[in-house]
């Protein structure tokens, strides 16, 4: 799920949150299952206004892309050399035999 938070904020943050995060929800994620009741289950994010960036930092789009691709996506803030670590992430070329 791609979330832009806060909506209408001066510096919105793009968050990439895998749906499986709610399977075993821990704060700041909420999973309210109303088993046996009329209401459908609710899934949400509960953050404090003063700390939302810190609470959700691990799900920033930049951090999630690093997790998915490893060093294939280089952070512009990094000053590493061209091609450094290009195939050391989870997407490696097939080994020749």
PDB file of N, CA and C in Angstrom:
ATOM      1  N   UNK A   1       0.845  -1.150   0.000  1.00  0.00           N
ATOM      2  CA  UNK A   1       0.000   0.000   0.000  1.00  0.00           C
ATOM      3  C   UNK A   1       0.903   1.229   0.000  1.00  0.00           C
ATOM      4  N   UNK A   2       0.634   2.161  -0.883  1.00  0.00           N
ATOM      5  CA  UNK A   2       1.384   3.414  -0.918  1.00  0.00           C
ATOM      6  C   UNK A   2       0.549   4.462  -0.199  1.00  0.00           C
ATOM      7  N   UNK A   3       1.147   5.107   0.793  1.00  0.00           N
ATOM      8  CA  UNK A   3       0.467   6.117   1.597  1.00  0.00           C
ATOM      9  C   UNK A   3       1.249   7.415   1.504  1.00  0.00           C
ATOM     10  N   UNK A   4       0.549   8.515   1.330  1.00  0.00           N
ATOM     11  CA  UNK A   4       1.170   9.838   1.387  1.00  0.00           C
ATOM     12  C   UNK A   4       0.706  10.447   2.703  1.00  0.00           C
ATOM     13  N   UNK A   5       1.664  10.755   3.566  1.00  0.00           N
ATOM     14  CA  UNK A   5       1.316  11.207   4.908  1.00  0.00           C
ATOM     15  C   UNK A   5       2.154  12.402   5.292  1.00  0.00           C
ATOM     16  N   UNK A   6       1.664  13.415   5.877  1.00  0.00           N
ATOM     17  CA  UNK A   6       0.251  13.694   6.079  1.00  0.00           C
ATOM     18  C   UNK A   6      -0.348  14.306   4.822  1.00  0.00           C
ATOM     19  N   UNK A   7      -1.599  14.024   4.583  1.00  0.00           N
ATOM     20  CA  UNK A   7      -2.287  14.586   3.425  1.00  0.00           C
ATOM     21  C   UNK A   7      -2.329  16.105   3.584  1.00  0.00           C
ATOM     22  N   UNK A   8      -1.912  16.814   2.559  1.00  0.00           N
ATOM     23  CA  UNK A   8      -1.936  18.272   2.599  1.00  0.00           C
ATOM     24  C   UNK A   8      -0.814  18.888   3.411  1.00  0.00           C
ATOM     25  N   UNK A   9       0.153  18.091   3.834  1.00  0.00           N
ATOM     26  CA  UNK A   9       1.252  18.618   4.630  1.00  0.00           C
ATOM     27  C   UNK A   9       2.274  19.364   3.790  1.00  0.00           C
ATOM     28  N   UNK A  10       3.096  20.149   4.459  1.00  0.00           N
ATOM     29  CA  UNK A  10       4.145  20.895   3.760  1.00  0.00           C
ATOM     30  C   UNK A  10       5.215  19.969   3.203  1.00  0.00           C
ATOM     31  N   UNK A  11       5.590  18.950   3.966  1.00  0.00           N
ATOM     32  CA  UNK A  11       6.608  17.985   3.549  1.00  0.00           C
ATOM     33  C   UNK A  11       6.034  16.577   3.642  1.00  0.00           C
ATOM     34  N   UNK A  12       5.174  16.182   2.697  1.00  0.00           N
ATOM     35  CA  UNK A  12       4.590  14.845   2.789  1.00  0.00           C
ATOM     36  C   UNK A  12       5.646  13.770   2.593  1.00  0.00           C
ATOM     37  N   UNK A  13       5.436  12.658   3.211  1.00  0.00           N
ATOM     38  CA  UNK A  13       6.332  11.511   3.119  1.00  0.00           C
ATOM     39  C   UNK A  13       5.586  10.402   2.384  1.00  0.00           C
ATOM     40  N   UNK A  14       6.270   9.737   1.445  1.00  0.00           N
ATOM     41  CA  UNK A  14       5.695   8.595   0.762  1.00  0.00           C
ATOM     42  C   UNK A  14       6.087   7.355   1.552  1.00  0.00           C
ATOM     43  N   UNK A  15       5.090   6.548   1.890  1.00  0.00           N
ATOM     44  CA  UNK A  15       5.314   5.332   2.666  1.00  0.00           C
ATOM     45  C   UNK A  15       4.877   4.139   1.843  1.00  0.00           C
ATOM     46  N   UNK A  16       5.649   3.074   1.872  1.00  0.00           N
ATOM     47  CA  UNK A  16       5.297   1.829   1.202  1.00  0.00           C
ATOM     48  C   UNK A  16       5.138   0.781   2.290  1.00  0.00           C
ATOM     49  N   UNK A  17       3.896   0.376   2.525  1.00  0.00           N
ATOM     50  CA  UNK A  17       3.597  -0.524   3.634  1.00  0.00           C
ATOM     51  C   UNK A  17       3.044  -1.824   3.073  1.00  0.00           C
ATOM     52  N   UNK A  18       3.772  -2.930   3.231  1.00  0.00           N
ATOM     53  CA  UNK A  18       3.269  -4.221   2.761  1.00  0.00           C
ATOM     54  C   UNK A  18       1.997  -4.607   3.517  1.00  0.00           C
ATOM     55  N   UNK A  19       1.022  -5.167   2.814  1.00  0.00           N
ATOM     56  CA  UNK A  19      -0.248  -5.552   3.434  1.00  0.00           C
ATOM     57  C   UNK A  19      -0.032  -6.527   4.586  1.00  0.00           C
ATOM     58  N   UNK A  20       0.998  -7.357   4.497  1.00  0.00           N
ATOM     59  CA  UNK A  20       1.230  -8.346   5.555  1.00  0.00           C
ATOM     60  C   UNK A  20       1.620  -7.713   6.891  1.00  0.00           C
ATOM     61  N   UNK A  21       1.919  -6.411   6.892  1.00  0.00           N
ATOM     62  CA  UNK A  21       2.233  -5.712   8.136  1.00  0.00           C
ATOM     63  C   UNK A  21       1.083  -5.833   9.123  1.00  0.00           C
ATOM     64  N   UNK A  22      -0.140  -5.885   8.604  1.00  0.00           N
ATOM     65  CA  UNK A  22      -1.311  -5.950   9.480  1.00  0.00           C
ATOM     66  C   UNK A  22      -1.643  -7.368   9.930  1.00  0.00           C
ATOM     67  N   UNK A  23      -0.981  -8.385   9.410  1.00  0.00           N
ATOM     68  CA  UNK A  23      -1.263  -9.770   9.854  1.00  0.00           C
ATOM     69  C   UNK A  23      -0.891  -9.964  11.315  1.00  0.00           C
ATOM     70  N   UNK A  24       0.189  -9.369  11.720  1.00  0.00           N
ATOM     71  CA  UNK A  24       0.626  -9.409  13.123  1.00  0.00           C
ATOM     72  C   UNK A  24       0.905  -7.971  13.524  1.00  0.00           C
ATOM     73  N   UNK A  25      -0.147  -7.157  13.509  1.00  0.00           N
ATOM     74  CA  UNK A  25       0.000  -5.716  13.706  1.00  0.00           C
ATOM     75  C   UNK A  25       0.578  -5.372  15.075  1.00  0.00           C
ATOM     76  N   UNK A  26       1.587  -4.510  15.046  1.00  0.00           N
ATOM     77  CA  UNK A  26       2.185  -3.925  16.254  1.00  0.00           C
ATOM     78  C   UNK A  26       2.196  -2.424  16.038  1.00  0.00           C
ATOM     79  N   UNK A  27       2.134  -1.637  17.111  1.00  0.00           N
ATOM     80  CA  UNK A  27       2.147  -0.181  16.944  1.00  0.00           C
ATOM     81  C   UNK A  27       3.322   0.251  16.068  1.00  0.00           C
ATOM     82  N   UNK A  28       3.065   1.154  15.180  1.00  0.00           N
ATOM     83  CA  UNK A  28       1.920   2.047  15.063  1.00  0.00           C
ATOM     84  C   UNK A  28       0.762   1.495  14.240  1.00  0.00           C
ATOM     85  N   UNK A  29       0.772   0.228  13.880  1.00  0.00           N
ATOM     86  CA  UNK A  29      -0.291  -0.352  13.065  1.00  0.00           C
ATOM     87  C   UNK A  29      -1.350  -0.982  13.951  1.00  0.00           C
ATOM     88  N   UNK A  30      -2.605  -0.877  13.514  1.00  0.00           N
ATOM     89  CA  UNK A  30      -3.715  -1.396  14.299  1.00  0.00           C
ATOM     90  C   UNK A  30      -4.537  -2.363  13.451  1.00  0.00           C
ATOM     91  N   UNK A  31      -4.932  -3.458  14.052  1.00  0.00           N
ATOM     92  CA  UNK A  31      -5.780  -4.474  13.422  1.00  0.00           C
ATOM     93  C   UNK A  31      -6.901  -4.759  14.413  1.00  0.00           C
ATOM     94  N   UNK A  32      -8.061  -4.240  14.128  1.00  0.00           N
ATOM     95  CA  UNK A  32      -9.202  -4.440  15.027  1.00  0.00           C
ATOM     96  C   UNK A  32     -10.168  -5.412  14.368  1.00  0.00           C
ATOM     97  N   UNK A  33     -10.169  -6.635  14.849  1.00  0.00           N
ATOM     98  CA  UNK A  33     -11.035  -7.670  14.312  1.00  0.00           C
ATOM     99  C   UNK A  33     -12.244  -7.802  15.231  1.00  0.00           C
ATOM    100  N   UNK A  34     -13.402  -7.500  14.698  1.00  0.00           N
ATOM    101  CA  UNK A  34     -14.631  -7.564  15.493  1.00  0.00           C
ATOM    102  C   UNK A  34     -15.332  -8.886  15.223  1.00  0.00           C
ATOM    103  N   UNK A  35     -14.644  -9.981  15.512  1.00  0.00           N
ATOM    104  CA  UNK A  35     -15.187 -11.312  15.247  1.00  0.00           C
ATOM    105  C   UNK A  35     -16.514 -11.491  15.975  1.00  0.00           C
ATOM    106  N   UNK A  36     -17.513 -11.975  15.245  1.00  0.00           N
ATOM    107  CA  UNK A  36     -18.819 -12.221  15.826  1.00  0.00           C
ATOM    108  C   UNK A  36     -19.678 -10.986  15.965  1.00  0.00           C
ATOM    109  N   UNK A  37     -19.218  -9.859  15.483  1.00  0.00           N
ATOM    110  CA  UNK A  37     -19.989  -8.613  15.558  1.00  0.00           C
ATOM    111  C   UNK A  37     -20.378  -8.160  14.163  1.00  0.00           C
ATOM    112  N   UNK A  38     -21.212  -7.152  14.096  1.00  0.00           N
ATOM    113  CA  UNK A  38     -21.704  -6.654  12.808  1.00  0.00           C
ATOM    114  C   UNK A  38     -20.652  -5.862  12.044  1.00  0.00           C
ATOM    115  N   UNK A  39     -19.716  -5.240  12.739  1.00  0.00           N
ATOM    116  CA  UNK A  39     -18.714  -4.405  12.081  1.00  0.00           C
ATOM    117  C   UNK A  39     -17.656  -5.239  11.372  1.00  0.00           C
ATOM    118  N   UNK A  40     -17.219  -4.737  10.228  1.00  0.00           N
ATOM    119  CA  UNK A  40     -16.117  -5.368   9.498  1.00  0.00           C
ATOM    120  C   UNK A  40     -14.812  -5.069  10.219  1.00  0.00           C
ATOM    121  N   UNK A  41     -13.781  -5.892  10.001  1.00  0.00           N
ATOM    122  CA  UNK A  41     -12.470  -5.603  10.597  1.00  0.00           C
ATOM    123  C   UNK A  41     -11.955  -4.243  10.129  1.00  0.00           C
ATOM    124  N   UNK A  42     -11.173  -3.585  10.965  1.00  0.00           N
ATOM    125  CA  UNK A  42     -10.568  -2.299  10.647  1.00  0.00           C
ATOM    126  C   UNK A  42      -9.055  -2.427  10.716  1.00  0.00           C
ATOM    127  N   UNK A  43      -8.393  -1.821   9.763  1.00  0.00           N
ATOM    128  CA  UNK A  43      -6.942  -1.798   9.735  1.00  0.00           C
ATOM    129  C   UNK A  43      -6.524  -0.340   9.660  1.00  0.00           C
ATOM    130  N   UNK A  44      -5.543   0.049  10.456  1.00  0.00           N
ATOM    131  CA  UNK A  44      -5.169   1.457  10.461  1.00  0.00           C
ATOM    132  C   UNK A  44      -3.764   1.697  10.956  1.00  0.00           C
ATOM    133  N   UNK A  45      -3.440   2.973  11.023  1.00  0.00           N
ATOM    134  CA  UNK A  45      -2.146   3.438  11.517  1.00  0.00           C
ATOM    135  C   UNK A  45      -2.438   4.461  12.612  1.00  0.00           C
ATOM    136  N   UNK A  46      -1.872   4.247  13.783  1.00  0.00           N
ATOM    137  CA  UNK A  46      -2.067   5.157  14.916  1.00  0.00           C
ATOM    138  C   UNK A  46      -0.724   5.796  15.257  1.00  0.00           C
ATOM    139  N   UNK A  47      -0.593   7.073  14.947  1.00  0.00           N
ATOM    140  CA  UNK A  47       0.659   7.784  15.213  1.00  0.00           C
ATOM    141  C   UNK A  47       0.372   9.076  15.960  1.00  0.00           C
ATOM    142  N   UNK A  48       1.389   9.537  16.651  1.00  0.00           N
ATOM    143  CA  UNK A  48       1.295  10.828  17.332  1.00  0.00           C
ATOM    144  C   UNK A  48       1.708  11.927  16.374  1.00  0.00           C
ATOM    145  N   UNK A  49       0.993  13.014  16.422  1.00  0.00           N
ATOM    146  CA  UNK A  49       1.269  14.133  15.521  1.00  0.00           C
ATOM    147  C   UNK A  49       2.703  14.620  15.650  1.00  0.00           C
ATOM    148  N   UNK A  50       3.241  14.608  16.845  1.00  0.00           N
ATOM    149  CA  UNK A  50       4.588  15.133  17.072  1.00  0.00           C
ATOM    150  C   UNK A  50       5.698  14.162  16.665  1.00  0.00           C
ATOM    151  N   UNK A  51       5.388  12.867  16.494  1.00  0.00           N
ATOM    152  CA  UNK A  51       6.442  11.877  16.216  1.00  0.00           C
ATOM    153  C   UNK A  51       6.156  10.995  15.014  1.00  0.00           C
ATOM    154  N   UNK A  52       5.236  11.374  14.150  1.00  0.00           N
ATOM    155  CA  UNK A  52       4.852  10.466  13.089  1.00  0.00           C
ATOM    156  C   UNK A  52       6.011  10.109  12.169  1.00  0.00           C
ATOM    157  N   UNK A  53       6.914  11.051  11.905  1.00  0.00           N
ATOM    158  CA  UNK A  53       8.057  10.725  11.031  1.00  0.00           C
ATOM    159  C   UNK A  53       8.937   9.645  11.652  1.00  0.00           C
ATOM    160  N   UNK A  54       9.200   9.747  12.946  1.00  0.00           N
ATOM    161  CA  UNK A  54      10.019   8.737  13.626  1.00  0.00           C
ATOM    162  C   UNK A  54       9.284   7.398  13.692  1.00  0.00           C
ATOM    163  N   UNK A  55       7.975   7.442  13.990  1.00  0.00           N
ATOM    164  CA  UNK A  55       7.198   6.209  14.123  1.00  0.00           C
ATOM    165  C   UNK A  55       7.081   5.442  12.812  1.00  0.00           C
ATOM    166  N   UNK A  56       7.092   6.140  11.689  1.00  0.00           N
ATOM    167  CA  UNK A  56       6.892   5.507  10.380  1.00  0.00           C
ATOM    168  C   UNK A  56       8.152   5.483   9.515  1.00  0.00           C
ATOM    169  N   UNK A  57       9.291   5.860  10.060  1.00  0.00           N
ATOM    170  CA  UNK A  57      10.529   5.974   9.280  1.00  0.00           C
ATOM    171  C   UNK A  57      10.898   4.677   8.561  1.00  0.00           C
ATOM    172  N   UNK A  58      10.682   3.540   9.174  1.00  0.00           N
ATOM    173  CA  UNK A  58      11.045   2.263   8.560  1.00  0.00           C
ATOM    174  C   UNK A  58      10.232   1.913   7.334  1.00  0.00           C
ATOM    175  N   UNK A  59       9.127   2.597   7.122  1.00  0.00           N
ATOM    176  CA  UNK A  59       8.276   2.321   5.978  1.00  0.00           C
ATOM    177  C   UNK A  59       8.349   3.415   4.930  1.00  0.00           C
ATOM    178  N   UNK A  60       9.332   4.309   5.041  1.00  0.00           N
ATOM    179  CA  UNK A  60       9.460   5.340   4.012  1.00  0.00           C
ATOM    180  C   UNK A  60       9.735   4.645   2.679  1.00  0.00           C
ATOM    181  N   UNK A  61       9.278   5.248   1.609  1.00  0.00           N
ATOM    182  CA  UNK A  61       9.462   4.655   0.286  1.00  0.00           C
ATOM    183  C   UNK A  61      10.935   4.390   0.028  1.00  0.00           C
ATOM    184  N   UNK A  62      11.788   5.317   0.410  1.00  0.00           N
ATOM    185  CA  UNK A  62      13.233   5.161   0.198  1.00  0.00           C
ATOM    186  C   UNK A  62      13.757   3.929   0.947  1.00  0.00           C
ATOM    187  N   UNK A  63      13.374   3.772   2.221  1.00  0.00           N
ATOM    188  CA  UNK A  63      13.847   2.626   3.001  1.00  0.00           C
ATOM    189  C   UNK A  63      13.295   1.310   2.464  1.00  0.00           C
ATOM    190  N   UNK A  64      12.044   1.297   2.053  1.00  0.00           N
ATOM    191  CA  UNK A  64      11.453   0.074   1.515  1.00  0.00           C
ATOM    192  C   UNK A  64      12.092  -0.317   0.192  1.00  0.00           C
ATOM    193  N   UNK A  65      12.424   0.664  -0.655  1.00  0.00           N
ATOM    194  CA  UNK A  65      13.083   0.341  -1.917  1.00  0.00           C
ATOM    195  C   UNK A  65      14.476  -0.228  -1.672  1.00  0.00           C
ATOM    196  N   UNK A  66      15.174   0.272  -0.662  1.00  0.00           N
ATOM    197  CA  UNK A  66      16.479  -0.295  -0.307  1.00  0.00           C
ATOM    198  C   UNK A  66      16.309  -1.743   0.137  1.00  0.00           C
ATOM    199  N   UNK A  67      15.256  -2.016   0.890  1.00  0.00           N
ATOM    200  CA  UNK A  67      14.993  -3.377   1.370  1.00  0.00           C
ATOM    201  C   UNK A  67      14.681  -4.316   0.211  1.00  0.00           C
ATOM    202  N   UNK A  68      13.911  -3.834  -0.746  1.00  0.00           N
ATOM    203  CA  UNK A  68      13.491  -4.660  -1.875  1.00  0.00           C
ATOM    204  C   UNK A  68      14.649  -4.914  -2.840  1.00  0.00           C
ATOM    205  N   UNK A  69      15.397  -3.876  -3.165  1.00  0.00           N
ATOM    206  CA  UNK A  69      16.404  -3.992  -4.216  1.00  0.00           C
ATOM    207  C   UNK A  69      17.825  -4.119  -3.717  1.00  0.00           C
ATOM    208  N   UNK A  70      18.044  -3.925  -2.442  1.00  0.00           N
ATOM    209  CA  UNK A  70      19.411  -3.924  -1.947  1.00  0.00           C
ATOM    210  C   UNK A  70      20.145  -2.728  -2.525  1.00  0.00           C
ATOM    211  N   UNK A  71      21.415  -2.863  -2.815  1.00  0.00           N
ATOM    212  CA  UNK A  71      22.193  -1.721  -3.297  1.00  0.00           C
ATOM    213  C   UNK A  71      21.954  -1.361  -4.760  1.00  0.00           C
ATOM    214  N   UNK A  72      20.970  -1.974  -5.436  1.00  0.00           N
ATOM    215  CA  UNK A  72      20.712  -1.595  -6.825  1.00  0.00           C
ATOM    216  C   UNK A  72      20.210  -0.165  -6.922  1.00  0.00           C
ATOM    217  N   UNK A  73      19.522   0.308  -5.888  1.00  0.00           N
ATOM    218  CA  UNK A  73      19.061   1.690  -5.869  1.00  0.00           C
ATOM    219  C   UNK A  73      19.969   2.449  -4.939  1.00  0.00           C
ATOM    220  N   UNK A  74      20.703   3.395  -5.491  1.00  0.00           N
ATOM    221  CA  UNK A  74      21.662   4.130  -4.686  1.00  0.00           C
ATOM    222  C   UNK A  74      21.062   5.443  -4.235  1.00  0.00           C
ATOM    223  N   UNK A  75      21.180   5.719  -2.961  1.00  0.00           N
ATOM    224  CA  UNK A  75      20.700   6.956  -2.375  1.00  0.00           C
ATOM    225  C   UNK A  75      21.553   8.092  -2.919  1.00  0.00           C
ATOM    226  N   UNK A  76      20.943   9.153  -3.460  1.00  0.00           N
ATOM    227  CA  UNK A  76      21.729  10.270  -3.990  1.00  0.00           C
ATOM    228  C   UNK A  76      22.640  10.898  -2.937  1.00  0.00           C
ATOM    229  N   UNK A  77      22.292  10.734  -1.665  1.00  0.00           N
ATOM    230  CA  UNK A  77      23.130  11.298  -0.607  1.00  0.00           C
ATOM    231  C   UNK A  77      24.421  10.502  -0.421  1.00  0.00           C
ATOM    232  N   UNK A  78      24.408   9.238  -0.879  1.00  0.00           N
ATOM    233  CA  UNK A  78      25.620   8.428  -0.768  1.00  0.00           C
ATOM    234  C   UNK A  78      26.612   8.866  -1.839  1.00  0.00           C
ATOM    235  N   UNK A  79      27.885   8.812  -1.517  1.00  0.00           N
ATOM    236  CA  UNK A  79      28.888   9.240  -2.489  1.00  0.00           C
ATOM    237  C   UNK A  79      29.720   8.067  -3.007  1.00  0.00           C
ATOM    238  N   UNK A  80      29.156   6.855  -2.974  1.00  0.00           N
ATOM    239  CA  UNK A  80      29.887   5.676  -3.445  1.00  0.00           C
ATOM    240  C   UNK A  80      30.197   5.762  -4.923  1.00  0.00           C
ATOM    241  N   UNK A  81      31.154   4.977  -5.366  1.00  0.00           N
ATOM    242  CA  UNK A  81      31.568   4.980  -6.768  1.00  0.00           C
ATOM    243  C   UNK A  81      30.530   4.350  -7.662  1.00  0.00           C
ATOM    244  N   UNK A  82      30.595   4.641  -8.947  1.00  0.00           N
ATOM    245  CA  UNK A  82      29.640   4.108  -9.916  1.00  0.00           C
ATOM    246  C   UNK A  82      29.730   2.594  -9.964  1.00  0.00           C
ATOM    247  N   UNK A  83      28.572   1.944  -9.877  1.00  0.00           N
ATOM    248  CA  UNK A  83      28.529   0.492  -9.976  1.00  0.00           C
ATOM    249  C   UNK A  83      28.926  -0.228  -8.712  1.00  0.00           C
ATOM    250  N   UNK A  84      29.291   0.481  -7.686  1.00  0.00           N
ATOM    251  CA  UNK A  84      29.727  -0.149  -6.438  1.00  0.00           C
ATOM    252  C   UNK A  84      28.585  -0.946  -5.839  1.00  0.00           C
ATOM    253  N   UNK A  85      28.796  -2.238  -5.616  1.00  0.00           N
ATOM    254  CA  UNK A  85      27.781  -3.092  -5.010  1.00  0.00           C
ATOM    255  C   UNK A  85      26.599  -3.364  -5.914  1.00  0.00           C
ATOM    256  N   UNK A  86      26.762  -3.222  -7.204  1.00  0.00           N
ATOM    257  CA  UNK A  86      25.641  -3.320  -8.120  1.00  0.00           C
ATOM    258  C   UNK A  86      24.910  -4.647  -8.043  1.00  0.00           C
ATOM    259  N   UNK A  87      25.607  -5.753  -7.878  1.00  0.00           N
ATOM    260  CA  UNK A  87      24.953  -7.052  -7.866  1.00  0.00           C
ATOM    261  C   UNK A  87      25.077  -7.753  -6.522  1.00  0.00           C
ATOM    262  N   UNK A  88      25.189  -7.004  -5.451  1.00  0.00           N
ATOM    263  CA  UNK A  88      25.328  -7.657  -4.154  1.00  0.00           C
ATOM    264  C   UNK A  88      24.002  -7.744  -3.410  1.00  0.00           C
ATOM    265  N   UNK A  89      22.906  -7.228  -3.969  1.00  0.00           N
ATOM    266  CA  UNK A  89      21.594  -7.276  -3.330  1.00  0.00           C
ATOM    267  C   UNK A  89      20.870  -8.566  -3.663  1.00  0.00           C
ATOM    268  N   UNK A  90      19.561  -8.615  -3.414  1.00  0.00           N
ATOM    269  CA  UNK A  90      18.796  -9.831  -3.649  1.00  0.00           C
ATOM    270  C   UNK A  90      18.607 -10.164  -5.117  1.00  0.00           C
ATOM    271  N   UNK A  91      18.820  -9.220  -6.041  1.00  0.00           N
ATOM    272  CA  UNK A  91      18.675  -9.471  -7.462  1.00  0.00           C
ATOM    273  C   UNK A  91      20.057  -9.627  -8.069  1.00  0.00           C
ATOM    274  N   UNK A  92      20.535 -10.833  -8.100  1.00  0.00           N
ATOM    275  CA  UNK A  92      21.886 -11.114  -8.588  1.00  0.00           C
ATOM    276  C   UNK A  92      21.814 -11.791  -9.951  1.00  0.00           C
ATOM    277  N   UNK A  93      22.806 -11.569 -10.798  1.00  0.00           N
ATOM    278  CA  UNK A  93      22.816 -12.274 -12.072  1.00  0.00           C
ATOM    279  C   UNK A  93      23.050 -13.763 -11.852  1.00  0.00           C
ATOM    280  N   UNK A  94      22.561 -14.580 -12.769  1.00  0.00           N
ATOM    281  CA  UNK A  94      22.709 -16.027 -12.666  1.00  0.00           C
ATOM    282  C   UNK A  94      24.195 -16.395 -12.770  1.00  0.00           C
ATOM    283  N   UNK A  95      24.645 -17.284 -11.917  1.00  0.00           N
ATOM    284  CA  UNK A  95      26.041 -17.726 -11.931  1.00  0.00           C
ATOM    285  C   UNK A  95      26.284 -18.629 -13.134  1.00  0.00           C
ATOM    286  N   UNK A  96      27.378 -18.377 -13.840  1.00  0.00           N
ATOM    287  CA  UNK A  96      27.755 -19.245 -14.948  1.00  0.00           C
ATOM    288  C   UNK A  96      28.371 -20.516 -14.415  1.00  0.00           C
ATOM    289  N   UNK A  97      28.152 -21.625 -15.099  1.00  0.00           N
ATOM    290  CA  UNK A  97      28.700 -22.905 -14.644  1.00  0.00           C
ATOM    291  C   UNK A  97      29.808 -23.361 -15.544  1.00  0.00           C
TER     292      UNK A  97
END
